[in-house]
Short mmCIF file of C-alpha atoms in Angstrom, two decimals:
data_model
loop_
_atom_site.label_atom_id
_atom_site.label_comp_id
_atom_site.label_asym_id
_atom_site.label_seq_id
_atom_site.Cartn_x
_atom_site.Cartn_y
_atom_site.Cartn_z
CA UNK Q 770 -23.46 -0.66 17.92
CA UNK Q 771 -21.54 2.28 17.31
CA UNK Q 772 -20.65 2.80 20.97
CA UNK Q 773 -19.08 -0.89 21.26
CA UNK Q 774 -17.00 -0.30 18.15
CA UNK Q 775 -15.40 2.93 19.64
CA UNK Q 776 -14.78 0.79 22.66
CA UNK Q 777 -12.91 -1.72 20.72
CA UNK Q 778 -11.24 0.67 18.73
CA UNK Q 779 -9.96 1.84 21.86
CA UNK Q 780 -8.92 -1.06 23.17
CA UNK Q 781 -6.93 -1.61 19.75
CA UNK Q 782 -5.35 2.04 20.23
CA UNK Q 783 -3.86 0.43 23.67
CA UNK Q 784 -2.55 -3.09 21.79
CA UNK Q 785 -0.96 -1.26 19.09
CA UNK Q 786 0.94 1.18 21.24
CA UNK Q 787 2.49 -1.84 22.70
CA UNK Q 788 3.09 -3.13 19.82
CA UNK Q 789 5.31 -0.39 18.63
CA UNK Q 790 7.68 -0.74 21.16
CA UNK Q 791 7.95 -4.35 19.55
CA UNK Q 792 8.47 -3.84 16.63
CA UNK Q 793 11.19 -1.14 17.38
CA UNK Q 794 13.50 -3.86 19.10
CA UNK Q 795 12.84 -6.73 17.02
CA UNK Q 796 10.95 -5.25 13.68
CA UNK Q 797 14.05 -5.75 11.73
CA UNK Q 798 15.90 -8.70 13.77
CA UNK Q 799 16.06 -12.26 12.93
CA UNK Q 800 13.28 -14.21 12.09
CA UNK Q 801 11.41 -16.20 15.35
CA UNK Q 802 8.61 -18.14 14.95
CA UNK Q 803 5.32 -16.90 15.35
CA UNK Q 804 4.33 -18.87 18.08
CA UNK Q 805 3.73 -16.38 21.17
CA UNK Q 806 5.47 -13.74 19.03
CA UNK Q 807 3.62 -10.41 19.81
CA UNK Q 808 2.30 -8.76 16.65
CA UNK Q 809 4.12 -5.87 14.95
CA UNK Q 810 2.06 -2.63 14.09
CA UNK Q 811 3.04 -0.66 10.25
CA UNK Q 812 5.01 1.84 9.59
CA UNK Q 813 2.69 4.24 12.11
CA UNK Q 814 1.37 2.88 15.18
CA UNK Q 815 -0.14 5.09 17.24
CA UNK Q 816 2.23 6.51 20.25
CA UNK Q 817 2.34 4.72 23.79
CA UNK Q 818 0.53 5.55 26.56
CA UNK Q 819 4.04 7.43 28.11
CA UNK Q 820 4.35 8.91 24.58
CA UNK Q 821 0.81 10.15 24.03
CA UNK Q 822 0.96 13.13 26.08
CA UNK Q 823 4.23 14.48 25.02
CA UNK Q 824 4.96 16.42 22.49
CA UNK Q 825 6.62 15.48 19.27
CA UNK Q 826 9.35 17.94 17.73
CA UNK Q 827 11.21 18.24 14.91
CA UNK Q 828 15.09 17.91 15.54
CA UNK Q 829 16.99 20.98 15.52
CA UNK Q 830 20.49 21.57 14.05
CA UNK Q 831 22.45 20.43 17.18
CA UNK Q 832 20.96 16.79 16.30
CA UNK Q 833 20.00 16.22 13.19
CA UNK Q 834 22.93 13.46 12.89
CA UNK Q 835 20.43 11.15 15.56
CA UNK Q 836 18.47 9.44 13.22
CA UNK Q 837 20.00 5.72 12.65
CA UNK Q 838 21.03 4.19 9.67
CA UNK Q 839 19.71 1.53 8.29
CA UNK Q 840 21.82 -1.31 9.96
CA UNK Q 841 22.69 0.66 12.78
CA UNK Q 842 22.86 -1.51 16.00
CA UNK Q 843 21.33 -4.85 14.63
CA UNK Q 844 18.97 -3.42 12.26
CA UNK Q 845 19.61 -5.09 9.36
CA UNK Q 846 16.95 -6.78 7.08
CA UNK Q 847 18.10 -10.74 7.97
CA UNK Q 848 18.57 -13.13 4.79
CA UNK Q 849 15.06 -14.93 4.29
CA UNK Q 850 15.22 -17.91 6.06
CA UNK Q 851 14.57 -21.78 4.36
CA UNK Q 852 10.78 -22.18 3.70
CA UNK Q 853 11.56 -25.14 6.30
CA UNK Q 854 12.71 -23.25 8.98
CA UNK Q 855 10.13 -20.18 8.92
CA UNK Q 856 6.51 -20.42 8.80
CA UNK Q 857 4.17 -17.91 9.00
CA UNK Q 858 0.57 -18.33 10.28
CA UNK Q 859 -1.87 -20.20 7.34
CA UNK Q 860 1.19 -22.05 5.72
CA UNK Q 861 0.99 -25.89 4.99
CA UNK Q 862 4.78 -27.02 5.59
CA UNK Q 863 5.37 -30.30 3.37
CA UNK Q 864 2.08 -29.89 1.60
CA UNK Q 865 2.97 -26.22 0.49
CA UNK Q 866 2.59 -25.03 -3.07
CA UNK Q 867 6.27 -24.51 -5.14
CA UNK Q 868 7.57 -20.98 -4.28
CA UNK Q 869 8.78 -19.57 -7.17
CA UNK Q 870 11.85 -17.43 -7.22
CA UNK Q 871 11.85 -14.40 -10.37
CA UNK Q 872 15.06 -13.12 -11.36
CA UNK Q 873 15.37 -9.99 -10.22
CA UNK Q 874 17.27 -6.87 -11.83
CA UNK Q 875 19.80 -5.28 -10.08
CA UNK Q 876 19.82 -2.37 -8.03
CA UNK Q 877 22.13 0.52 -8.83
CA UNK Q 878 25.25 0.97 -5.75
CA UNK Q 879 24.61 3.23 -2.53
CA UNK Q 880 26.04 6.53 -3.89
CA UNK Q 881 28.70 9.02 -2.01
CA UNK Q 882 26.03 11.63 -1.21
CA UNK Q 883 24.79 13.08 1.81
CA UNK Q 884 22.15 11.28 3.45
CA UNK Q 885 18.38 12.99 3.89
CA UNK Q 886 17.25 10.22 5.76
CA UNK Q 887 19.75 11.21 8.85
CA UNK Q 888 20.67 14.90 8.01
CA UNK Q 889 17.62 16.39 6.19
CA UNK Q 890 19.13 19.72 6.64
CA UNK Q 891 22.45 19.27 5.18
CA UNK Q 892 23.55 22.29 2.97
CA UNK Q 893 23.81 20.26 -0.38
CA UNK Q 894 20.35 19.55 -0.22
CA UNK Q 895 18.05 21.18 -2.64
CA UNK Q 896 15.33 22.99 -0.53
CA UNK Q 897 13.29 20.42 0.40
CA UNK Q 898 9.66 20.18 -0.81
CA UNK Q 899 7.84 19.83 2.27
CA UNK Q 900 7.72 21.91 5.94
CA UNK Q 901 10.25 19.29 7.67
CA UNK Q 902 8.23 19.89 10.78
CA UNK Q 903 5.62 18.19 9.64
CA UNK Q 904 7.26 14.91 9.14
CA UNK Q 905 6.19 12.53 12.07
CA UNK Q 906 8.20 9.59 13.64
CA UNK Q 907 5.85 6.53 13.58
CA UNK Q 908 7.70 4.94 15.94
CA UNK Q 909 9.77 2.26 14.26
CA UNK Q 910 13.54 3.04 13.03
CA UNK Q 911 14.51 2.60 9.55
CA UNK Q 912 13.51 -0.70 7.76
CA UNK Q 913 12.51 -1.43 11.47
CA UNK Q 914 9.34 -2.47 9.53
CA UNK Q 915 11.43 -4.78 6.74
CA UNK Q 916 10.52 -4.44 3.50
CA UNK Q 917 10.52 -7.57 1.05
CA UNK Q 918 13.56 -8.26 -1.24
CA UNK Q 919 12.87 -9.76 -4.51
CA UNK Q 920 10.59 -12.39 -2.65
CA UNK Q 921 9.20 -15.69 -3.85
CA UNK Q 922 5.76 -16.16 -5.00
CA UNK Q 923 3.21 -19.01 -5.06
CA UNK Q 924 1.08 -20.24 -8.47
CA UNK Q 925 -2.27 -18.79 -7.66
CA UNK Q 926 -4.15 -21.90 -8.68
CA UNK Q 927 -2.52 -23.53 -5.81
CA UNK Q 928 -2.51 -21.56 -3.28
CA UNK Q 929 -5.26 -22.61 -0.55
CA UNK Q 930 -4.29 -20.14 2.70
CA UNK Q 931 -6.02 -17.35 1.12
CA UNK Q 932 -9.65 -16.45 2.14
CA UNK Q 933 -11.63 -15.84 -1.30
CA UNK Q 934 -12.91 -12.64 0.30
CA UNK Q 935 -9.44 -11.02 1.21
CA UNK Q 936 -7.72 -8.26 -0.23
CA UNK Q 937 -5.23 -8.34 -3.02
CA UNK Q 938 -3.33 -5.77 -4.61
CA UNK Q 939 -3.36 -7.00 -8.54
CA UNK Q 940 -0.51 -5.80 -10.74
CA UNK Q 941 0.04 -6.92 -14.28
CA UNK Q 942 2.78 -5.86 -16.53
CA UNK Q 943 3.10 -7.68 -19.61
CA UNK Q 944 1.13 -10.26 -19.16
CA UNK Q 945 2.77 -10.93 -15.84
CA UNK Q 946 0.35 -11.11 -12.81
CA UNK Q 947 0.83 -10.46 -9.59
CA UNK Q 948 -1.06 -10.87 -5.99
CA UNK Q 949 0.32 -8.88 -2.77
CA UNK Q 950 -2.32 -10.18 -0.29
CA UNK Q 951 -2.69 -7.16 2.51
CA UNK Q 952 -2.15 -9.91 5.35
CA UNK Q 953 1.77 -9.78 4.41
CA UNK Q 954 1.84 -5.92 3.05
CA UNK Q 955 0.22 -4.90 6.30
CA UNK Q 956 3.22 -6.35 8.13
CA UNK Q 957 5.70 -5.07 5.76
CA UNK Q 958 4.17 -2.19 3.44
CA UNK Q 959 7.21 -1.97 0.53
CA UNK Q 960 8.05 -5.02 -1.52
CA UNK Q 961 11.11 -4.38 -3.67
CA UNK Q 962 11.06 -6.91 -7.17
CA UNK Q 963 10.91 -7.10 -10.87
CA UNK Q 964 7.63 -8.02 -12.20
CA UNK Q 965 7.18 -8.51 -16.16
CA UNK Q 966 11.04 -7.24 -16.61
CA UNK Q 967 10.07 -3.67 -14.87
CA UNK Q 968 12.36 -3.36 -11.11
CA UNK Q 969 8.82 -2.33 -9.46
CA UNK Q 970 8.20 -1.11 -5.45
CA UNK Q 971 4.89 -1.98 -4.45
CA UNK Q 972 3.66 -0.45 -1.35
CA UNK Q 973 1.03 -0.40 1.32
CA UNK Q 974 0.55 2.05 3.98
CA UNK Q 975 -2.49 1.37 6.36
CA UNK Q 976 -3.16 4.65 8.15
CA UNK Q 977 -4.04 6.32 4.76
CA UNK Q 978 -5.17 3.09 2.73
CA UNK Q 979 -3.77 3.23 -0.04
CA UNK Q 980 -1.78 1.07 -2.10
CA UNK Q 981 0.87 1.78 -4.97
CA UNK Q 982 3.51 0.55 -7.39
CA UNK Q 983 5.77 2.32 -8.86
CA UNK Q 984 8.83 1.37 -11.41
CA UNK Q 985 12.16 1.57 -9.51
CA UNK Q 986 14.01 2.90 -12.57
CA UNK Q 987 14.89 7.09 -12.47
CA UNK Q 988 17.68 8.06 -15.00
CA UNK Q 989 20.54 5.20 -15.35
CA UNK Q 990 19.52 4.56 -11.45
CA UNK Q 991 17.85 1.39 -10.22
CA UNK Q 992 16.79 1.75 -6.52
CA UNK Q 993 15.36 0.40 -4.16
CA UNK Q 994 13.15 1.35 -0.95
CA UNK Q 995 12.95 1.39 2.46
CA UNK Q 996 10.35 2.48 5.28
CA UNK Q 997 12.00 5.38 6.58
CA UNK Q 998 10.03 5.21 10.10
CA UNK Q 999 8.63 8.68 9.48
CA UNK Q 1000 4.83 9.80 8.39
CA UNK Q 1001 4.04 12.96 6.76
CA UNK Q 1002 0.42 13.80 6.18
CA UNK Q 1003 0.19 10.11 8.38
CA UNK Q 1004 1.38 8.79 5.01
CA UNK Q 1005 4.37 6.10 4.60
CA UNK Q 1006 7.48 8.01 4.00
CA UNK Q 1007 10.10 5.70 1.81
CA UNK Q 1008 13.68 6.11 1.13
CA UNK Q 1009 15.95 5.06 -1.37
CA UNK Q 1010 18.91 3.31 -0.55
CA UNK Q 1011 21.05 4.10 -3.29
CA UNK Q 1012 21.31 8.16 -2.16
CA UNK Q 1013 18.59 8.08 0.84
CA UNK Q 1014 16.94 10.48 -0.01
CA UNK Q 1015 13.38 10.75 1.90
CA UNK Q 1016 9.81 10.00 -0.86
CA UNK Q 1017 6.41 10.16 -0.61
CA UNK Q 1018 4.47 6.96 -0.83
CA UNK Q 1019 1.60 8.77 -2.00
CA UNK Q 1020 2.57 10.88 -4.48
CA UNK Q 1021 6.20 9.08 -5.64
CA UNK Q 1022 7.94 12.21 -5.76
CA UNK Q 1023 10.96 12.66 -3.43
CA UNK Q 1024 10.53 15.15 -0.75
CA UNK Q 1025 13.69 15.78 1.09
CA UNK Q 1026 17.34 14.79 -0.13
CA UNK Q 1027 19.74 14.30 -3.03
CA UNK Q 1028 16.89 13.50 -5.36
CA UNK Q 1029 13.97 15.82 -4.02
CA UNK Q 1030 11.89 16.85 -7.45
CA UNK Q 1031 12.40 13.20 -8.62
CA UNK Q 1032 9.47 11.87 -9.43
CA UNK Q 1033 8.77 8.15 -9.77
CA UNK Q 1034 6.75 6.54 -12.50
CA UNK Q 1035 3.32 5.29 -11.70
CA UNK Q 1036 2.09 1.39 -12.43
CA UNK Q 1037 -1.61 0.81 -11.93
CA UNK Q 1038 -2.36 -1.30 -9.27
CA UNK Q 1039 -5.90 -2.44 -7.78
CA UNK Q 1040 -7.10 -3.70 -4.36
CA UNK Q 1041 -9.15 -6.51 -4.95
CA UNK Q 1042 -10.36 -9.63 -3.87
CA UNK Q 1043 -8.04 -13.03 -4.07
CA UNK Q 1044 -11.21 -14.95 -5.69
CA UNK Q 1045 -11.42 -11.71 -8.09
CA UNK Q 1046 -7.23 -12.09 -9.06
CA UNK Q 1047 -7.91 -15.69 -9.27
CA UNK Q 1048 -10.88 -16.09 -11.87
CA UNK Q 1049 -9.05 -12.84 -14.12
CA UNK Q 1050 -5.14 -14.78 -13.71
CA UNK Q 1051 -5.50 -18.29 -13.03
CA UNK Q 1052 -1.81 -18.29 -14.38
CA UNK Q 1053 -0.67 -15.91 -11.92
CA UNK Q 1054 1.32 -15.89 -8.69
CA UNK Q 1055 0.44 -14.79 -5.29
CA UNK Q 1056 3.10 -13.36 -2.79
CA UNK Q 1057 4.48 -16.49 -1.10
CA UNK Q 1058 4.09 -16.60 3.07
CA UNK Q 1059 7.71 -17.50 3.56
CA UNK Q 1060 8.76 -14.40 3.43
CA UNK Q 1061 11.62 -15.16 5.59
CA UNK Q 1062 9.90 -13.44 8.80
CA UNK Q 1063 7.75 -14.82 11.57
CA UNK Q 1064 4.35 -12.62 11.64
CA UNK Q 1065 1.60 -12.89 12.34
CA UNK Q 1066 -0.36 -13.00 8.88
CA UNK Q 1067 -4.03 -12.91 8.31
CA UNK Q 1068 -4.02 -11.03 11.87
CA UNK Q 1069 -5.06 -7.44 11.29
CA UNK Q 1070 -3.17 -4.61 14.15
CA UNK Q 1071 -5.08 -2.10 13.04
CA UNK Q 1072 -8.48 -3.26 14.33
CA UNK Q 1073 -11.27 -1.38 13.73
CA UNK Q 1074 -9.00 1.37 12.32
CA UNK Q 1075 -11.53 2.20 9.77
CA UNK Q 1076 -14.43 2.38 12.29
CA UNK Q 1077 -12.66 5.13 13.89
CA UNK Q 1078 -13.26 9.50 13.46
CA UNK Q 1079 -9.91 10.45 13.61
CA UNK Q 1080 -6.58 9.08 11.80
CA UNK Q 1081 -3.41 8.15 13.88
CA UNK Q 1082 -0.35 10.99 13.67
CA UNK Q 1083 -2.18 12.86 11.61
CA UNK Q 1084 -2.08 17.17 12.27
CA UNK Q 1085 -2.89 18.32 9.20
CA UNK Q 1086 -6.30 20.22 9.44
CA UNK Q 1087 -9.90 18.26 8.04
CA UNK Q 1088 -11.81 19.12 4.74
CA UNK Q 1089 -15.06 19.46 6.34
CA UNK Q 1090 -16.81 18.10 3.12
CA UNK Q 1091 -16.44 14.53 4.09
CA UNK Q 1092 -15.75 12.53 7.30
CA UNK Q 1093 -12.16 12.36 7.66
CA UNK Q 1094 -11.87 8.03 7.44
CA UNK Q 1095 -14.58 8.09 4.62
CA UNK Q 1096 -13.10 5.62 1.92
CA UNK Q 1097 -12.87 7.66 -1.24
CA UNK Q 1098 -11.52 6.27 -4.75
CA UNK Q 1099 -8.94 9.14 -5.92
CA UNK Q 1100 -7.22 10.25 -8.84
CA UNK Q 1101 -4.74 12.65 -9.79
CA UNK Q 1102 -2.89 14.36 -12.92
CA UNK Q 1103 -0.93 16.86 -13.14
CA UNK Q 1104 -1.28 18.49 -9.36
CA UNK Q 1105 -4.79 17.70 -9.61
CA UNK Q 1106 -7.16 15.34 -7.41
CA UNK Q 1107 -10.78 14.30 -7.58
CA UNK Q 1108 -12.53 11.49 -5.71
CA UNK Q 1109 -15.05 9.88 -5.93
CA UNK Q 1110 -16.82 8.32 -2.13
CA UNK Q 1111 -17.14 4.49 -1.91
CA UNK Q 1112 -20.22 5.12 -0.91
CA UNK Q 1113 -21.45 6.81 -3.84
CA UNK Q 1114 -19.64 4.49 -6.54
CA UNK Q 1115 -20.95 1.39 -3.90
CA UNK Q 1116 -24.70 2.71 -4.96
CA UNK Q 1117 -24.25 3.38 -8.35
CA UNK Q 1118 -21.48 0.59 -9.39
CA UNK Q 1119 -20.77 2.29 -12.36
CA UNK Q 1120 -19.58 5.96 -12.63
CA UNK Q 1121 -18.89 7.74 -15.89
CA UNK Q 1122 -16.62 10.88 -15.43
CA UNK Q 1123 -14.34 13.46 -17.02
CA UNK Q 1124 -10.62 13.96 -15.04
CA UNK Q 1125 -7.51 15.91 -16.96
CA UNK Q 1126 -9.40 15.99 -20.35
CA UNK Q 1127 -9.45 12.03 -20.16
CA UNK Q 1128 -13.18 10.28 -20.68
CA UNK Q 1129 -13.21 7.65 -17.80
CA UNK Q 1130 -15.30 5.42 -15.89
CA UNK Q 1131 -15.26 3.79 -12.35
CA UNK Q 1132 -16.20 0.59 -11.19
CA UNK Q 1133 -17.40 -0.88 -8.29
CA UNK Q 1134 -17.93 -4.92 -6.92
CA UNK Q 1135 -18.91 -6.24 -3.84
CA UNK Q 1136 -17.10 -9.11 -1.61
CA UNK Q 1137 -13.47 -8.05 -0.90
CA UNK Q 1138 -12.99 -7.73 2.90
CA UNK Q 1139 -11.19 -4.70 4.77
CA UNK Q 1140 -7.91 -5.21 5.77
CA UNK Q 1141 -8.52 -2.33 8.49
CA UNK Q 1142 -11.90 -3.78 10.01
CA UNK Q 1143 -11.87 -7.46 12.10
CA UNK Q 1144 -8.78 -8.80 13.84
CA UNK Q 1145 -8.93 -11.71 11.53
CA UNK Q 1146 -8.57 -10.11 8.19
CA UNK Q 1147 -11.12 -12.70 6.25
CA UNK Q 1148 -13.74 -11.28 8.40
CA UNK Q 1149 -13.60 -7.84 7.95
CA UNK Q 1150 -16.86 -6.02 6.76
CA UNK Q 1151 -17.68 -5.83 2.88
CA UNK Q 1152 -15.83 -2.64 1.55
CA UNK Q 1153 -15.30 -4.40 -2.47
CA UNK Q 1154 -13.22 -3.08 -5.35
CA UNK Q 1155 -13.01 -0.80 -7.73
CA UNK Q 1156 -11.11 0.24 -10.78
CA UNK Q 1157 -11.15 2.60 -12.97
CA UNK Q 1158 -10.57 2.50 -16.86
CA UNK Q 1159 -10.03 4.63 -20.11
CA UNK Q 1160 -14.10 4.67 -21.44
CA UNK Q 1161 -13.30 3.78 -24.61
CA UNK Q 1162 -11.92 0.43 -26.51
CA UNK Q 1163 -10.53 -0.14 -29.95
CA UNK Q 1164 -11.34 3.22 -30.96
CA UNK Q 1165 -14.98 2.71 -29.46
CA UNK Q 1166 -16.65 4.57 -26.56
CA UNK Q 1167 -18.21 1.93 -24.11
CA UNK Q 1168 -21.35 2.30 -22.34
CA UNK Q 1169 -20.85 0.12 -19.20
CA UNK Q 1170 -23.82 -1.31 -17.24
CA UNK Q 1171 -24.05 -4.01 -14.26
CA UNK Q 1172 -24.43 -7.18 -16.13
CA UNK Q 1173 -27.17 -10.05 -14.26
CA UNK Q 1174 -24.34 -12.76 -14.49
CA UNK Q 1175 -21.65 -10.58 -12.60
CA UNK Q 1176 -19.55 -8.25 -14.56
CA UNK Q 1177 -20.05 -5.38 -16.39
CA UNK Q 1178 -21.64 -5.30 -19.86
CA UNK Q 1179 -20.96 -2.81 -22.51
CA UNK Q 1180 -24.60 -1.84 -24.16
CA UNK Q 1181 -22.45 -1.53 -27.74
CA UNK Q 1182 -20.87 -5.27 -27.79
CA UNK Q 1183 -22.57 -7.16 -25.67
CA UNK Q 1184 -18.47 -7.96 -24.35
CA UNK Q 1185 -18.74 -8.39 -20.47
CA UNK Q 1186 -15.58 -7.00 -18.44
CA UNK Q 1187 -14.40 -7.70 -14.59
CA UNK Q 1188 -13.63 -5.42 -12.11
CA UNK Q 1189 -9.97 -5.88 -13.76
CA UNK Q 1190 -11.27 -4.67 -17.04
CA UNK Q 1191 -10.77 -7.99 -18.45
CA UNK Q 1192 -12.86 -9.45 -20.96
CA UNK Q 1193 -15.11 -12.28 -20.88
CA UNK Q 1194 -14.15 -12.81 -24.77
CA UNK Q 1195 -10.64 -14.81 -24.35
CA UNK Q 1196 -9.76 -13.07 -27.52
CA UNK Q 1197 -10.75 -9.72 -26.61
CA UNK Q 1198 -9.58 -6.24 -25.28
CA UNK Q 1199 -8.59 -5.56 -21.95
CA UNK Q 1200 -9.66 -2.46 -21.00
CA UNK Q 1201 -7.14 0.71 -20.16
CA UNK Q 1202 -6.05 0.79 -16.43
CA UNK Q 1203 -5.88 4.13 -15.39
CA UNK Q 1204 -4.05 4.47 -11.89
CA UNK Q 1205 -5.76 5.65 -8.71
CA UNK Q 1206 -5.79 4.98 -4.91
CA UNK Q 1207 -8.31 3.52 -2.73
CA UNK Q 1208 -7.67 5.60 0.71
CA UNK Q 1209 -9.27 7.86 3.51
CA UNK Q 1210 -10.41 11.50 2.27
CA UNK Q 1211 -8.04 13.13 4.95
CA UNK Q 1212 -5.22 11.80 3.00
CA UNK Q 1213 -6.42 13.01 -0.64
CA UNK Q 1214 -7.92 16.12 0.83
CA UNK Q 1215 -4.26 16.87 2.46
CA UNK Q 1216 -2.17 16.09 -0.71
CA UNK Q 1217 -4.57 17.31 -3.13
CA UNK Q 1218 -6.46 20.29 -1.17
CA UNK Q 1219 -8.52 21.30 -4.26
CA UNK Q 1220 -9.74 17.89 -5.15
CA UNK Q 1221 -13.16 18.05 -6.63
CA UNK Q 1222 -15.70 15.50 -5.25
CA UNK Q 1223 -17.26 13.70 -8.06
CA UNK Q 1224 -21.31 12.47 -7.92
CA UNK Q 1225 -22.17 14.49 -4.61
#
């Protein structure tokens, strides 16, 4: 068994080389139909078979001008396109669900700065915070994976294209509930928006798996974000457009630019199934399909990506304490990281720990698919959701258990919770998010080289 899933992961290395050079020419072009339409790869598709012997390097004074702008020679993110006129794989057409448009707030102005995302060397730069040689072209230009602008969304209770068992990323902010279902964040990785009056980015990036939101706002600034086309530790690298400055998606602090020491606020966010979303926020909303672009949704091009030993563009060296893809839950505060393996918090479902002086506890629940496993998302293996939570409610410290009728039970009140840390008491307490990612151990191990690994 093991042997045939190399082989197909192989096979998938070949498909999604190709499909870089697609998504190159057409990643950011008008919207087509899916029909026939070969699938784009993220923001890091492995290199093609002409590029995968040669060596990449970092551009030198003489051309550090070459990178294109966003918009440069047809690049520009197109308007969305009438529900009507676009639709993506799984939609219904007349029988669709009401999209629902949410006012958005504004982003600030582009600003008269120099540019990090096509000079990162320019003089009036602070020093950047990273070794620019180590940033990585994934292939695509500049927004040549488009990000979503304030898109529309679905009512959840109506919305029958989603698979219970696939993957969600859940954001509330008061009392506002989202859904970002991985078939559309796969394809697109930032979505730009205002959720619960907060300008929010959410973001996805596959090679590292992990998922994050952060609040737009820095200062009197409102930006907004782009997929820059580069990796760095084979993690999404963002920009803003409002100064383009270059950001890490995994650690929300900008890296190279006008605004490098900037750090962006973090908004707890959790991957979890649509069937888990749907019985915690009946009155929520789900990202809508018509997102304006023809993709291929609910078609994974990163098969078998978490089946394989080694990550894409990644040159970083390996923490020998766990297998580089091993799916870890991860924190961090303060420069610090700890993780905790799936496989561990899979086992034990509940995990009481201590991180930054906080008293905290981890949760685990089976039956949310991987969005990195089958070519048909809905059928990836069984990887579930977690969350993790302040151990403690109303002043009280809670002493979480698996309950028999699904849930979590605290042995003080009786009160069952979800795996959203929501109450089965209507009037209850919710319990306190605490943000953390669900990614590969490479990824936390390179970020966060000292991170402790918790319940080894």
């Amino acid at each position: 068994m093991t042997c045939k899933m190399r082989l197909v992961s192989a096979k998938a290395m070949i498909g999604m080389a190709a499909a870089a050079l697609v998504i190159a020419v057409v990643g950011c072009s008008a919207s087509a139909s899916t029909s026939g339409a070969a699938p784009a790869t993220g923001s890091q598709p492995p290199p093609t078979a002409e590029e995968a012997g040669a060596e990449q390097t970092e551009p030198g004074e003489s051309d550090r001008d070459v990178v294109a702008a966003p918009g440069d020679g047809g690049d520009e993110q197109p308007e969305p396109a009438p529900e009507t006129t676009t639709m993506a794989a799984g939609t219904r057409g007349d029988s669709s669900p009401a999209v629902i448009d949410f006012e958005p707030i504004a982003s600030t102005p582009r600003e008269d700065v120099p540019s990090g995302l096509r000079d990162r060397r320019h003089p009036d730069h602070p020093e950047p915070l990273i070794d620019l040689s180590e940033i990585r072209s994934g292939g695509p230009p500049p927004d040549g994976i488009p990000p979503l602008e304030n898109p529309v969304f679905e009512p959840a209770g109506e919305v029958d294209w989603l698979p219970e068992v696939e993957p969600v990323l859940a954001l509330e902010i008061n009392g506002d509930a989202r859904a970002y279902p991985l078939r559309i964040m796969t394809w697109h990785e930032l979505v730009n928006g205002t959720v619960g009056g907060t300008p929010v980015t959410v973001s996805y990036c596959p090679l590292c798996n992990s998922a994050v939101a952060y609040d737009r706002r820095v200062g009197d600034r409102i930006l907004d974000f782009g997929t820059s086309g580069e990796l760095f530790n084979s993690s999404l690298v963002m920009y803003d457009r409002q100064t383009e400055s270059l950001w890490s998606h995994y650690t929300g602090q900008a890296v190279v630019g006008h605004l490098t020491g900037t750090e962006l606020d973090l908004i707890p966010v959790q991957t979890v199934s649509f069937e888990d979303f749907l019985s915690s926020y009946p009155q929520g909303h789900v990202l809508s399909l018509s997102t304006g672009y023809g993709r291929s949704y609910g078609q994974n091009p990163y098969e078998f990506y978490d089946s394989s030993s080694r990550p894409f563009l990644f040159s970083g060296p390996f923490d020998s304490r766990l297998e580089p893809l091993t799916r870890v839950l991860a924190l961090r505060a303060e420069g610090e990281g700890a993780v905790i393996p799936l496989d561990v918090l899979s086992e034990r479902h509940v995990v009481p720990f201590s991180f930054a002086g906080r008293e905290l506890v981890a949760l685990f629940e089976p039956g949310t698919a991987s969005a990195l496993d089958s070519p048909n998302i809905a059928e990836g293996r069984d990887v579930g959701a977690t969350g993790v939570f302040v151990r403690s409610v109303d002043g009280q410290p809670l002493d979480l258990s698996v309950s028999a009728g699904g849930g979590f039970v605290d042995a003080s009140t009786g009160v069952v919770y979800d795996i959203l840390g929501r109450p089965s008491d209507p009037g209850g307490t919710a319990l306190e998010p605490v943000e953390h990612l669900d990614t590969f151990w490479f990824a936390a191990a390179a970020f966060y080289p000292d991170a402790e690994i918790i319940g080894q």
